[in-house]
Short mmCIF file of C-alpha atoms in Angstrom, two decimals:
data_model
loop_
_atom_site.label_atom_id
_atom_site.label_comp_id
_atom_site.label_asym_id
_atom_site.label_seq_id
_atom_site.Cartn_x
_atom_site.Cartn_y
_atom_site.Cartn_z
CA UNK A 323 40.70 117.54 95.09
CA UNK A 324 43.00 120.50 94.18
CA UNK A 325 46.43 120.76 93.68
CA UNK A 326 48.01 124.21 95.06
CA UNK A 327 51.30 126.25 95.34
CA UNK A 328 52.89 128.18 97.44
CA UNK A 329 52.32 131.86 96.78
CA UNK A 330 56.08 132.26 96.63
CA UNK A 331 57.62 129.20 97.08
CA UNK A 332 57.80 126.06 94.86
CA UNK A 333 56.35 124.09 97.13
CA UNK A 334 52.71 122.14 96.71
CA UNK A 335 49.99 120.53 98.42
CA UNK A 336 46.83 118.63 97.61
CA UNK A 337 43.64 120.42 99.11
CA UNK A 338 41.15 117.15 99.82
CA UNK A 339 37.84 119.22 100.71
CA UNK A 340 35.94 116.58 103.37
CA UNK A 341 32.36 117.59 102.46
CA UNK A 342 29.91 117.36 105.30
CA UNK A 343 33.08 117.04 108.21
CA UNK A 344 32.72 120.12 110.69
CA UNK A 345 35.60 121.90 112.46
CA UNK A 346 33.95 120.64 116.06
CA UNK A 347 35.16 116.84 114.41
CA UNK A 348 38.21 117.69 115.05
CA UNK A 349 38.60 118.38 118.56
CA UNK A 350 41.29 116.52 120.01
CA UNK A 351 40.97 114.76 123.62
CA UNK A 352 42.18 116.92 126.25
CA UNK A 353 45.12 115.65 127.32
CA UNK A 354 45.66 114.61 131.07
CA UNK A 355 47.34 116.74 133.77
CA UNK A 356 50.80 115.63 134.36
CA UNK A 357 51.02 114.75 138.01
CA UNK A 358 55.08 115.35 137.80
CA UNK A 359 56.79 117.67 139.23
CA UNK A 360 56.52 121.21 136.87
CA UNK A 361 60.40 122.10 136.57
CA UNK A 362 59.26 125.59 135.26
CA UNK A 363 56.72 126.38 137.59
CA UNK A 364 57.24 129.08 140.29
CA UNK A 365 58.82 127.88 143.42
CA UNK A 366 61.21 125.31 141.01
CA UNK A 367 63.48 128.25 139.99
CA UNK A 368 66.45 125.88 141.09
CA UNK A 369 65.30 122.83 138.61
CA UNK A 370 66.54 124.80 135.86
CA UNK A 371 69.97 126.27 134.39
CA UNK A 372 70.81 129.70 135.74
CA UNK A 373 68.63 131.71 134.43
CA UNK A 374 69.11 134.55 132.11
CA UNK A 375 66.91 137.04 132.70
CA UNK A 376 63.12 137.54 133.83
CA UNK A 377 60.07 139.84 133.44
CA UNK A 378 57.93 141.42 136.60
CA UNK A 379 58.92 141.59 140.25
CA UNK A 380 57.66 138.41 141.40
CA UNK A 381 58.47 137.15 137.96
CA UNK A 382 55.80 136.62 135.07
CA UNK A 383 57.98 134.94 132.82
CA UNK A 384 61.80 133.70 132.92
CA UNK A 385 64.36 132.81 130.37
CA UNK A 386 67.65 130.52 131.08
CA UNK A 387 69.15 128.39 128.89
CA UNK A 388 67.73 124.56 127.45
CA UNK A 389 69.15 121.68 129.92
CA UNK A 390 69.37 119.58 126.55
CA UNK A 391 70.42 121.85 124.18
CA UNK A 392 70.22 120.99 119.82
CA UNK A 393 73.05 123.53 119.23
CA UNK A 394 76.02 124.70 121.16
CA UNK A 395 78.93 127.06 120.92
CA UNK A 396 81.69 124.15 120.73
CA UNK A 397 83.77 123.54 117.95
CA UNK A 398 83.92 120.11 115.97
CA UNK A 399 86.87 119.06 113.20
CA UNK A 400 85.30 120.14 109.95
CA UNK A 401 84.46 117.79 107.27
CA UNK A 402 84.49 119.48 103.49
CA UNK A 403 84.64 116.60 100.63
CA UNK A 404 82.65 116.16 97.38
CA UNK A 405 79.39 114.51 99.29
CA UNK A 406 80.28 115.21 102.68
CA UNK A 407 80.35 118.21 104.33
CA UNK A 408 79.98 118.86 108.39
CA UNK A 409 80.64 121.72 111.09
CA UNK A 410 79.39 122.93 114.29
CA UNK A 411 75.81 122.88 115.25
CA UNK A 412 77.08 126.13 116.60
CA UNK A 413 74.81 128.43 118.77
CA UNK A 414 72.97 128.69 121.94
CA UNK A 415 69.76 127.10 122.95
CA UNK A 416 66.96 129.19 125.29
CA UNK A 417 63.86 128.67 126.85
CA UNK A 418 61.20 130.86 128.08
CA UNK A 419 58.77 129.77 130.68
CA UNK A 420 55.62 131.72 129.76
CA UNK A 421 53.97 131.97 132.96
CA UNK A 422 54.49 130.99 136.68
CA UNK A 423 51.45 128.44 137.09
CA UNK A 424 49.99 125.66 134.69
CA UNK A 425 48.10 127.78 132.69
CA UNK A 426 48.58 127.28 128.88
CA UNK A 427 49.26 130.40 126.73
CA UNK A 428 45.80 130.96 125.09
CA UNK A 429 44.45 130.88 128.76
CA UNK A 430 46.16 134.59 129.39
CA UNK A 431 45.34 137.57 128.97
CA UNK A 432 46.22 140.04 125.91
CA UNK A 433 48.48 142.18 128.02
CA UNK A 434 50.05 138.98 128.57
CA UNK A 435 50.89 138.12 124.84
CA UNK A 436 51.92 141.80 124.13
CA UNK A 437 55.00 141.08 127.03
CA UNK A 438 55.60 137.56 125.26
CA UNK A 439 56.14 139.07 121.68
CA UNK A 440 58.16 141.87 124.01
CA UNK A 441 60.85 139.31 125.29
CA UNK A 442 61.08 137.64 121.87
CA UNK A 443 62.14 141.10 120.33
CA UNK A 444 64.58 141.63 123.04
CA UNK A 445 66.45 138.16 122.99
CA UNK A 446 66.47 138.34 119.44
CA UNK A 447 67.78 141.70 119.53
CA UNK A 448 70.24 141.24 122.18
CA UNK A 449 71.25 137.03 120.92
CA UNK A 450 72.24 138.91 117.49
CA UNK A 451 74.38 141.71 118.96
CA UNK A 452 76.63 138.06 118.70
CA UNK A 453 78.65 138.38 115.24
CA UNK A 454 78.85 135.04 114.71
CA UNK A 455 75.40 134.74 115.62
CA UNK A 456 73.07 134.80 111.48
CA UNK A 457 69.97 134.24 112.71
CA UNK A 458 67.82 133.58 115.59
CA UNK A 459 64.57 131.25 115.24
CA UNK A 460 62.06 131.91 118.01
CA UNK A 461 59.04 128.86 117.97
CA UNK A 462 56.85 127.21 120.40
CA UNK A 463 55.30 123.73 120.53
CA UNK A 464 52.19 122.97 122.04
CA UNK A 465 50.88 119.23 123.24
CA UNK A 466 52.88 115.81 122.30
CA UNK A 467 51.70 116.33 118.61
CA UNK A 468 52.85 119.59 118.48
CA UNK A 469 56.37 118.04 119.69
CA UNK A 470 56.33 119.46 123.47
CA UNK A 471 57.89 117.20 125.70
CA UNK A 472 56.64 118.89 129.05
CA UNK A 473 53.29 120.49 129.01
CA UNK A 474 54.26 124.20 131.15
CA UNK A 475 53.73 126.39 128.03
CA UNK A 476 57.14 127.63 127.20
CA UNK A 477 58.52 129.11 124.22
CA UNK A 478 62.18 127.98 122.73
CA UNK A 479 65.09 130.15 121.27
CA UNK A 480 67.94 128.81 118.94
CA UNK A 481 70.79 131.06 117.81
CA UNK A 482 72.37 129.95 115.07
CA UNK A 483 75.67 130.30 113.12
CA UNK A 484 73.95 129.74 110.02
CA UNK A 485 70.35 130.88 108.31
CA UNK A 486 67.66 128.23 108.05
CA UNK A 487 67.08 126.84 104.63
CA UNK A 488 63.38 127.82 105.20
CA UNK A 489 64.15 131.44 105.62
CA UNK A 490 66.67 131.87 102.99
CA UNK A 491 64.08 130.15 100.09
CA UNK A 492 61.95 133.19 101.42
CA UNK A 493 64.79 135.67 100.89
CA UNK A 494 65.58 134.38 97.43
CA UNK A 495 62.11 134.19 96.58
CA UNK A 496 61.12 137.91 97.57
CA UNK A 497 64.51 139.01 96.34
CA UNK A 498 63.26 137.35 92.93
CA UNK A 499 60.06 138.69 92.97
CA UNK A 500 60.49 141.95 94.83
CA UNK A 501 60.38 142.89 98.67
CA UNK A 502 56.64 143.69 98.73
CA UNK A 503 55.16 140.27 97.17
CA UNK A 504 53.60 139.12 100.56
CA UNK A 505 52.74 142.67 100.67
CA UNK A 506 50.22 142.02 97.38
CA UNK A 507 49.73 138.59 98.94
CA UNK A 508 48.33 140.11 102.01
CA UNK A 509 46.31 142.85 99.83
CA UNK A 510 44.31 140.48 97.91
CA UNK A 511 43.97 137.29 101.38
CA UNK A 512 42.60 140.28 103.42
CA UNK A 513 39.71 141.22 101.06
CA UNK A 514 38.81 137.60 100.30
CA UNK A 515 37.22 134.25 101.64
CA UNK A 516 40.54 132.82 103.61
CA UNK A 517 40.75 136.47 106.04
CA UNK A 518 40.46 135.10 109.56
CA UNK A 519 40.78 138.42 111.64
CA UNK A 520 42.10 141.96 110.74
CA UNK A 521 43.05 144.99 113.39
CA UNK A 522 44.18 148.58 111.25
CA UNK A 523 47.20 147.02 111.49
CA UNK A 524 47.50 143.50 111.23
CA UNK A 525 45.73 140.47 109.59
CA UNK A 526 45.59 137.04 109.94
CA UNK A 527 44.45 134.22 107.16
CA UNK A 528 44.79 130.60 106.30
CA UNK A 529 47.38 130.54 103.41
CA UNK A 530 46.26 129.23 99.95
CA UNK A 531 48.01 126.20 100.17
CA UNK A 532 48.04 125.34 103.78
CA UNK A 533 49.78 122.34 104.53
CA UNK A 534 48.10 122.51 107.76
CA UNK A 535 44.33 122.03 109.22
CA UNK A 536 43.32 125.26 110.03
CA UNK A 537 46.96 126.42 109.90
CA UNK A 538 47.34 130.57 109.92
CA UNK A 539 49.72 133.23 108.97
CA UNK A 540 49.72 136.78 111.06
CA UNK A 541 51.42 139.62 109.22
CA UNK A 542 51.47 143.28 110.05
CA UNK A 543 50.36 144.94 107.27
CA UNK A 544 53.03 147.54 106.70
CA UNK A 545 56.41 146.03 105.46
CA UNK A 546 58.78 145.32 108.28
CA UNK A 547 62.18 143.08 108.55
CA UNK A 548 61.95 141.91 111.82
CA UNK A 549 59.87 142.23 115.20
CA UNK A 550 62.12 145.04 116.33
CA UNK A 551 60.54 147.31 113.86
CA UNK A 552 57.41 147.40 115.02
CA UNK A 553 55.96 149.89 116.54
CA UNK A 554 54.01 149.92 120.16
CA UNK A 555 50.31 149.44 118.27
CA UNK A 556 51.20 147.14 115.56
CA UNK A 557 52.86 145.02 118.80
CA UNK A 558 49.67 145.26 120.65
CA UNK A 559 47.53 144.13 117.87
CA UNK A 560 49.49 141.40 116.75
CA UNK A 561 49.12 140.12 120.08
CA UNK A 562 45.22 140.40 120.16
CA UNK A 563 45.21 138.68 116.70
CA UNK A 564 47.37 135.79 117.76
CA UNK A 565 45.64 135.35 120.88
CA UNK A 566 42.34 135.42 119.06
CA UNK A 567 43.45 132.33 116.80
CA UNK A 568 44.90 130.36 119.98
CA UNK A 569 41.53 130.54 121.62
CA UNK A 570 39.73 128.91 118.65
CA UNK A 571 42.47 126.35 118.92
CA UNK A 572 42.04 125.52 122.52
CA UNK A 573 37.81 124.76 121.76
CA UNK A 574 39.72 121.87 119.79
CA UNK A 575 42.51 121.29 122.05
CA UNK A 576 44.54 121.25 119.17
CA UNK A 577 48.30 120.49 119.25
CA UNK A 578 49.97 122.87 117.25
CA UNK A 579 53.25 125.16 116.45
CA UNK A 580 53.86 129.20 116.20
CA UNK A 581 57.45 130.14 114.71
CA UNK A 582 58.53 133.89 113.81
CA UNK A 583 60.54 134.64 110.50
CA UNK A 584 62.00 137.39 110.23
CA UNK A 585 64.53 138.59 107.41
CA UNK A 586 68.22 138.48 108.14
CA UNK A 587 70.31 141.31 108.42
CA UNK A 588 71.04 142.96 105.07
CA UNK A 589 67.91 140.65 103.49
CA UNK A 590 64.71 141.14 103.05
CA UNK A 591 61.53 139.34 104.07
CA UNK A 592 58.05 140.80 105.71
CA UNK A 593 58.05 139.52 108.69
CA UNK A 594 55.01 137.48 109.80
CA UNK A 595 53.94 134.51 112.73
CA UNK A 596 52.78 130.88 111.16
CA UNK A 597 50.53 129.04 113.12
CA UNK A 598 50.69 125.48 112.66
CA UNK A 599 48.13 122.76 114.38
CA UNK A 600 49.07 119.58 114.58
CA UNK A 601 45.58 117.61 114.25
CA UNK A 602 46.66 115.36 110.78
CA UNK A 603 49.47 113.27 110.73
CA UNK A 604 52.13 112.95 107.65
CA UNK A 605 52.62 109.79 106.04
CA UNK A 606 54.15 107.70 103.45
CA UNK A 607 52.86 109.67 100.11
CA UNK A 608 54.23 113.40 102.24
CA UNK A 609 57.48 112.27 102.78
CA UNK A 610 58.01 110.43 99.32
CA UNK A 611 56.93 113.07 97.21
CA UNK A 612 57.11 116.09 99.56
CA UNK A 613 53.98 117.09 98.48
CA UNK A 614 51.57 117.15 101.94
CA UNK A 615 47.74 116.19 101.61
CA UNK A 616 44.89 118.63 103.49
CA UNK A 617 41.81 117.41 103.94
CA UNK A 618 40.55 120.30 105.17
CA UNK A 619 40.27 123.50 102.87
CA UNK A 620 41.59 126.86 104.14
CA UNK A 621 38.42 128.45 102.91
CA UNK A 622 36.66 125.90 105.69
CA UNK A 623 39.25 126.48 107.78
CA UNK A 624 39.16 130.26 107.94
CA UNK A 625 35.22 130.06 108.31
CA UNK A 626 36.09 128.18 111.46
CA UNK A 627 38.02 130.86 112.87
CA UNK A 628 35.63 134.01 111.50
CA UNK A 629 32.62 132.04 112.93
#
């Protein structure tokens, strides 16, 4: 057993290596078809809110606005006492249907990621032209683990009036320890045991402390603030990197999550895709002591993906 940090953040987890379990032992089940009508499909354009905008002529993938929305541009009376403090969950709530037919996400093509990671640096761009708008999180779940309540793959986008907590312990933390720590971070990952797949441009590895089985981090290598930055190449080849470690997920039909951070205007971060699979659940000695338990090393788990 090991006990890790974060490279930046003060956060920890216990690394239980399972001798003698293999990465096949943890294929999940695949789940069954829905037999439901598929509200995102093609042809059920008019199940949805209006939608927003589209990409290809018939379209390849739409964008219109969540039906159940987690944030919304409404005001609420403030609240601003010693121990109590509420506002607005204030913002605007999209989703992207990936594709026109049933097909899951690592079942496309590369072209097809490269227009995916295309339409989530326009809406970001264009959701932020928005003043009151301080960040936009872009994220995906995949299968009931992975928290996806209908099973056409689809990708979500909440704009916020506020920056996630997440992010901004990022900020502080590069602001503390310079700009270009992941930078060093991804100098010495990409030159040792936990590298999962490299491109001139990009690389992908399991983090030292995962918190995750088999859970991976994709960063270009050249420092950039946000998606919009990069250029047509380092686009292309984060999308052939990301696909690459969806299709080792989907030999495990694993459940999982992909999120974007990116830095906030007038911060800095390197931005960088985490992908999170969902195959071990979190339980009473996680969530007392916030300290999460892996029982599967990212050394292992990075052989998985390399093999």
């Amino acid at each position: 057993m090991e006990l890790r940090k974060d490279y930046v953040l003060d956060r920890w987890v216990i690394i239980g290596k399972e001798r003698g379990k293999r990465p096949n032992e943890y294929r999940q089940p695949k789940p069954k078809e829905s037999r439901g009508i598929d509200v995102f499909a093609a042809g059920n354009e008019h199940l949805t809110p209006k939608e927003i905008g589209r990409l290809g002529s018939p379209w390849r993938m739409r964008w219109f606005p969540n039906k159940f929305p987690f944030v919304e541009k409404k005001k609420v009376k403030e609240l601003n006492k010693k121990f109590f403090r509420m506002d607005a969950a204030w913002g605007a709530h999209e989703v992207i249907a990936e594709t026109r037919t049933k097909k899951q996400l690592w079942d496309l093509p590369a072209a097809h990621f490269k227009d995916l990671l295309t339409v989530y640096r326009d809406r970001i761009m264009q959701i932020s032209k928005d003043r009151k708008i301080k960040y936009v999180q872009v994220f995906k779940n995949h299968g009931g683990e992975g928290g996806a309540s209908l099973t056409h793959s689809h990708t979500q986008v909440v704009s916020s009036a506020f920056i996630p907590p997440e992010v901004m312990d990022k900020v502080a933390a590069c602001r503390k320890l310079g700009k270009g720590c992941y930078g060093k971070v991804i100098e010495a990952e990409r030159k040792g045991p936990r590298r999962c797949f490299e491109t001139k441009n990009v690389v992908a590895f399991c983090p030292f402390a995962s918190r995750f089985n088999f859970e991976v981090w994709v960063f270009p290598k050249r420092y950039v603030r946000g998606i919009d930055e990069l250029t047509d190449a380092e686009l292309r080849e984060m999308a052939a990197v990301i696909r690459k470690v969806l299709l080792k997920l989907r030999s495990l039909n694993a459940p999982y999550n992909m999120f974007l951070h990116y830095a906030p205007k007038g911060k800095e971060l390197h931005m960088h895709f985490e992908i999170t699979p969902r195959l071990q659940k979190w339980a009473g000695y996680e969530f007392s002591t916030g300290i999460v338990i892996n029982n599967i090393s990212p050394e292992a788990s990075a052989k998985y993906y390399r093999s």
